[in-house]
PDB file of C-alpha atoms and ligand atoms in Angstrom:
ATOM      1  CA  UNK O  21     -61.845 -54.387 119.284  1.00 39.00           C
ATOM      2  CA  UNK O  22     -58.133 -55.032 119.499  1.00 39.00           C
ATOM      3  CA  UNK O  23     -55.737 -53.343 117.103  1.00 42.00           C
ATOM      4  CA  UNK O  24     -53.676 -55.858 115.133  1.00 44.00           C
ATOM      5  CA  UNK O  25     -50.009 -54.839 114.856  1.00 45.00           C
ATOM      6  CA  UNK O  26     -48.844 -54.531 111.299  1.00 52.00           C
ATOM      7  CA  UNK O  27     -47.096 -57.712 110.203  1.00 60.00           C
ATOM      8  CA  UNK O  28     -43.401 -56.920 110.086  1.00 76.00           C
ATOM      9  CA  UNK O  29     -40.890 -58.080 107.549  1.00 84.00           C
ATOM     10  CA  UNK O  30     -37.727 -59.639 109.005  1.00 88.00           C
ATOM     11  CA  UNK O  31     -34.623 -57.525 108.435  1.00 89.00           C
ATOM     12  CA  UNK O  32     -32.644 -58.286 105.290  1.00 92.00           C
ATOM     13  CA  UNK O  33     -29.561 -60.342 105.590  1.00 90.00           C
ATOM     14  CA  UNK O  34     -26.867 -59.310 103.155  1.00 89.00           C
ATOM     15  CA  UNK O  35     -24.637 -61.951 101.613  1.00 90.00           C
ATOM     16  CA  UNK O  36     -20.924 -61.160 101.192  1.00 89.00           C
ATOM     17  CA  UNK O  37     -20.230 -59.348  97.950  1.00 91.00           C
ATOM     18  CA  UNK O  38     -23.855 -58.687  97.272  1.00 94.00           C
ATOM     19  CA  UNK O  39     -24.597 -55.631  95.081  1.00 96.00           C
ATOM     20  CA  UNK O  40     -26.465 -52.733  96.612  1.00 97.00           C
ATOM     21  CA  UNK O  41     -30.111 -52.706  95.572  1.00 97.00           C
ATOM     22  CA  UNK O  42     -30.007 -55.985  93.726  1.00 97.00           C
ATOM     23  CA  UNK O  43     -33.418 -57.489  92.792  1.00 96.00           C
ATOM     24  CA  UNK O  44     -33.627 -59.374  96.113  1.00 96.00           C
ATOM     25  CA  UNK O  45     -33.036 -56.237  98.159  1.00 97.00           C
ATOM     26  CA  UNK O  46     -35.572 -54.364  96.059  1.00 97.00           C
ATOM     27  CA  UNK O  47     -38.097 -57.101  96.690  1.00 97.00           C
ATOM     28  CA  UNK O  48     -37.381 -56.840 100.398  1.00 97.00           C
ATOM     29  CA  UNK O  49     -38.087 -53.144 100.510  1.00 97.00           C
ATOM     30  CA  UNK O  50     -41.020 -53.455  98.221  1.00 97.00           C
ATOM     31  CA  UNK O  51     -42.667 -55.842 100.727  1.00 96.00           C
ATOM     32  CA  UNK O  52     -41.843 -53.592 103.711  1.00 96.00           C
ATOM     33  CA  UNK O  53     -43.458 -50.628 101.939  1.00 96.00           C
ATOM     34  CA  UNK O  54     -46.484 -52.645 100.870  1.00 95.00           C
ATOM     35  CA  UNK O  55     -46.865 -53.894 104.421  1.00 93.00           C
ATOM     36  CA  UNK O  56     -46.935 -50.409 105.831  1.00 92.00           C
ATOM     37  CA  UNK O  57     -49.410 -49.381 103.139  1.00 91.00           C
ATOM     38  CA  UNK O  58     -51.690 -52.327 103.951  1.00 89.00           C
ATOM     39  CA  UNK O  59     -51.575 -51.477 107.682  1.00 86.00           C
ATOM     40  CA  UNK O  60     -52.525 -47.853 106.920  1.00 82.00           C
ATOM     41  CA  UNK O  61     -55.298 -48.908 104.583  1.00 73.00           C
ATOM     42  CA  UNK O  62     -56.905 -50.935 107.370  1.00 70.00           C
ATOM     43  CA  UNK O  63     -56.660 -48.017 109.749  1.00 64.00           C
ATOM     44  CA  UNK O  64     -58.408 -45.743 107.321  1.00 58.00           C
ATOM     45  CA  UNK O  65     -61.240 -48.192 106.803  1.00 65.00           C
ATOM     46  CA  UNK O  66     -61.592 -48.533 110.526  1.00 65.00           C
ATOM     47  CA  UNK O  67     -61.811 -44.731 110.967  1.00 61.00           C
ATOM     48  CA  UNK O  68     -64.511 -44.427 108.354  1.00 61.00           C
ATOM     49  CA  UNK O  69     -66.564 -47.181 109.977  1.00 65.00           C
ATOM     50  CA  UNK O  70     -66.207 -45.777 113.471  1.00 63.00           C
ATOM     51  CA  UNK O  71     -67.209 -42.313 112.230  1.00 60.00           C
ATOM     52  CA  UNK O  72     -70.352 -43.774 110.649  1.00 62.00           C
ATOM     53  CA  UNK O  73     -71.162 -45.658 113.806  1.00 61.00           C
ATOM     54  CA  UNK O  74     -70.621 -42.667 116.085  1.00 58.00           C
ATOM     55  CA  UNK O  75     -72.682 -40.289 113.977  1.00 57.00           C
ATOM     56  CA  UNK O  76     -76.022 -41.508 115.253  1.00 58.00           C
ATOM     57  CA  UNK O  77     -75.100 -42.224 118.908  1.00 59.00           C
ATOM     58  CA  UNK O  78     -74.884 -38.854 120.640  1.00 61.00           C
ATOM     59  CA  UNK O  79     -77.804 -36.561 121.262  1.00 65.00           C
ATOM     60  CA  UNK O  80     -76.312 -34.595 124.194  1.00 71.00           C
ATOM     61  CA  UNK O  81     -74.606 -31.366 122.948  1.00 71.00           C
ATOM     62  CA  UNK O  82     -71.559 -31.943 125.144  1.00 73.00           C
ATOM     63  CA  UNK O  83     -71.111 -35.397 123.704  1.00 75.00           C
ATOM     64  CA  UNK O  84     -71.516 -33.971 120.298  1.00 72.00           C
ATOM     65  CA  UNK O  85     -68.817 -31.378 120.893  1.00 76.00           C
ATOM     66  CA  UNK O  86     -66.298 -33.998 122.023  1.00 78.00           C
ATOM     67  CA  UNK O  87     -67.371 -36.223 119.214  1.00 77.00           C
ATOM     68  CA  UNK O  88     -66.599 -33.455 116.763  1.00 80.00           C
ATOM     69  CA  UNK O  89     -63.109 -32.850 118.156  1.00 85.00           C
ATOM     70  CA  UNK O  90     -62.554 -36.583 117.959  1.00 86.00           C
ATOM     71  CA  UNK O  91     -63.511 -36.376 114.305  1.00 86.00           C
ATOM     72  CA  UNK O  92     -61.156 -33.412 113.671  1.00 89.00           C
ATOM     73  CA  UNK O  93     -58.367 -35.518 115.221  1.00 88.00           C
ATOM     74  CA  UNK O  94     -59.302 -38.526 113.180  1.00 88.00           C
ATOM     75  CA  UNK O  95     -59.398 -36.440 110.017  1.00 88.00           C
ATOM     76  CA  UNK O  96     -56.014 -34.975 110.796  1.00 88.00           C
ATOM     77  CA  UNK O  97     -54.619 -38.489 111.347  1.00 87.00           C
ATOM     78  CA  UNK O  98     -56.098 -39.588 108.092  1.00 87.00           C
ATOM     79  CA  UNK O  99     -54.531 -36.624 106.370  1.00 90.00           C
ATOM     80  CA  UNK O 100     -51.162 -37.633 107.710  1.00 89.00           C
ATOM     81  CA  UNK O 101     -51.821 -41.261 106.673  1.00 90.00           C
ATOM     82  CA  UNK O 102     -52.829 -40.298 103.170  1.00 90.00           C
ATOM     83  CA  UNK O 103     -49.596 -38.255 102.847  1.00 92.00           C
ATOM     84  CA  UNK O 104     -47.647 -41.300 104.020  1.00 93.00           C
ATOM     85  CA  UNK O 105     -49.421 -43.517 101.537  1.00 93.00           C
ATOM     86  CA  UNK O 106     -48.543 -41.020  98.788  1.00 94.00           C
ATOM     87  CA  UNK O 107     -44.925 -41.114 100.015  1.00 95.00           C
ATOM     88  CA  UNK O 108     -44.946 -44.968  99.942  1.00 96.00           C
ATOM     89  CA  UNK O 109     -46.309 -44.960  96.417  1.00 96.00           C
ATOM     90  CA  UNK O 110     -43.488 -42.635  95.372  1.00 97.00           C
ATOM     91  CA  UNK O 111     -40.991 -45.010  96.939  1.00 98.00           C
ATOM     92  CA  UNK O 112     -42.552 -48.043  95.174  1.00 97.00           C
ATOM     93  CA  UNK O 113     -42.267 -46.065  91.878  1.00 98.00           C
ATOM     94  CA  UNK O 114     -38.596 -45.457  92.708  1.00 98.00           C
ATOM     95  CA  UNK O 115     -38.048 -49.209  93.244  1.00 98.00           C
ATOM     96  CA  UNK O 116     -39.530 -49.839  89.764  1.00 97.00           C
ATOM     97  CA  UNK O 117     -37.430 -47.159  88.126  1.00 96.00           C
ATOM     98  CA  UNK O 118     -34.196 -48.228  89.944  1.00 95.00           C
ATOM     99  CA  UNK O 119     -33.829 -44.973  91.934  1.00 96.00           C
ATOM    100  CA  UNK O 120     -34.678 -46.475  95.279  1.00 98.00           C
ATOM    101  CA  UNK O 121     -31.917 -46.370  97.939  1.00 98.00           C
ATOM    102  CA  UNK O 122     -29.958 -43.506  96.530  1.00 98.00           C
ATOM    103  CA  UNK O 123     -29.814 -40.000  97.976  1.00 98.00           C
ATOM    104  CA  UNK O 124     -31.982 -37.500  96.029  1.00 96.00           C
ATOM    105  CA  UNK O 125     -29.568 -34.771  96.821  1.00 96.00           C
ATOM    106  CA  UNK O 126     -26.066 -36.208  96.246  1.00 98.00           C
ATOM    107  CA  UNK O 127     -26.786 -39.528  94.678  1.00 97.00           C
ATOM    108  CA  UNK O 128     -24.785 -41.753  97.070  1.00 97.00           C
ATOM    109  CA  UNK O 129     -26.165 -45.030  98.583  1.00 97.00           C
ATOM    110  CA  UNK O 130     -28.497 -44.291 101.485  1.00 97.00           C
ATOM    111  CA  UNK O 131     -27.527 -47.668 102.983  1.00 96.00           C
ATOM    112  CA  UNK O 132     -29.470 -50.729 103.994  1.00 95.00           C
ATOM    113  CA  UNK O 133     -29.474 -50.085 107.747  1.00 94.00           C
ATOM    114  CA  UNK O 134     -30.882 -46.625 107.309  1.00 96.00           C
ATOM    115  CA  UNK O 135     -33.539 -47.842 104.858  1.00 97.00           C
ATOM    116  CA  UNK O 136     -34.416 -50.713 107.149  1.00 95.00           C
ATOM    117  CA  UNK O 137     -35.235 -48.170 109.878  1.00 94.00           C
ATOM    118  CA  UNK O 138     -36.707 -45.574 107.549  1.00 95.00           C
ATOM    119  CA  UNK O 139     -37.911 -47.247 104.338  1.00 96.00           C
ATOM    120  CA  UNK O 140     -39.189 -43.930 103.061  1.00 96.00           C
ATOM    121  CA  UNK O 141     -35.867 -42.146 103.405  1.00 97.00           C
ATOM    122  CA  UNK O 142     -34.849 -40.212 100.311  1.00 97.00           C
ATOM    123  CA  UNK O 143     -31.795 -38.559 101.654  1.00 97.00           C
ATOM    124  CA  UNK O 144     -28.483 -40.010 102.956  1.00 97.00           C
ATOM    125  CA  UNK O 145     -27.742 -39.292 106.580  1.00 96.00           C
ATOM    126  CA  UNK O 146     -25.308 -36.432 105.737  1.00 96.00           C
ATOM    127  CA  UNK O 147     -27.784 -34.598 103.520  1.00 97.00           C
ATOM    128  CA  UNK O 148     -30.626 -35.249 106.027  1.00 96.00           C
ATOM    129  CA  UNK O 149     -28.497 -33.755 108.846  1.00 96.00           C
ATOM    130  CA  UNK O 150     -27.677 -30.691 106.741  1.00 96.00           C
ATOM    131  CA  UNK O 151     -31.360 -30.424 105.845  1.00 94.00           C
ATOM    132  CA  UNK O 152     -32.373 -30.451 109.501  1.00 94.00           C
ATOM    133  CA  UNK O 153     -29.775 -27.820 110.416  1.00 94.00           C
ATOM    134  CA  UNK O 154     -31.094 -25.655 107.633  1.00 93.00           C
ATOM    135  CA  UNK O 155     -34.704 -26.132 108.777  1.00 92.00           C
ATOM    136  CA  UNK O 156     -33.772 -25.129 112.278  1.00 92.00           C
ATOM    137  CA  UNK O 157     -32.090 -21.965 111.058  1.00 90.00           C
ATOM    138  CA  UNK O 158     -35.202 -21.055 109.024  1.00 84.00           C
ATOM    139  CA  UNK O 159     -37.445 -21.636 112.044  1.00 76.00           C
ATOM    140  CA  UNK O 160     -35.462 -19.298 114.258  1.00 66.00           C
TER     141      UNK O 160
HETATM  142 ZN1   ZN L   9     -26.827 -37.156 100.183  1.00 55.11          ZN
END
């Protein structure tokens, strides 16, 4: 079974003098986010099916053990995916409320390029950098 790559949305082309986060831009990011969500949804369905299929196959204890660690890994992936889906839903809510594209910390525009690369970004690059420095200091 081949894995289909998630259909990508072509990068947004800004027109001169266009307002930041106008309805067209919001539509653009809404479809990017929905696309990611759809791709994740398919992955989760696939995991559930493959887990059901595998469950009856192995009788050998060694196979069972490796099957179990596969499942642990799958479940961990699914956990990460469900967190990402939650995040995407939050971003979609932000689009609807008009908060999308602005830094949660200082309120400035996050910028189209940054959002194009990271549609779930909630901080501007400056705040993100400071955040990472702070995280590193905590980890030490
Ligand atoms: Zn900021």
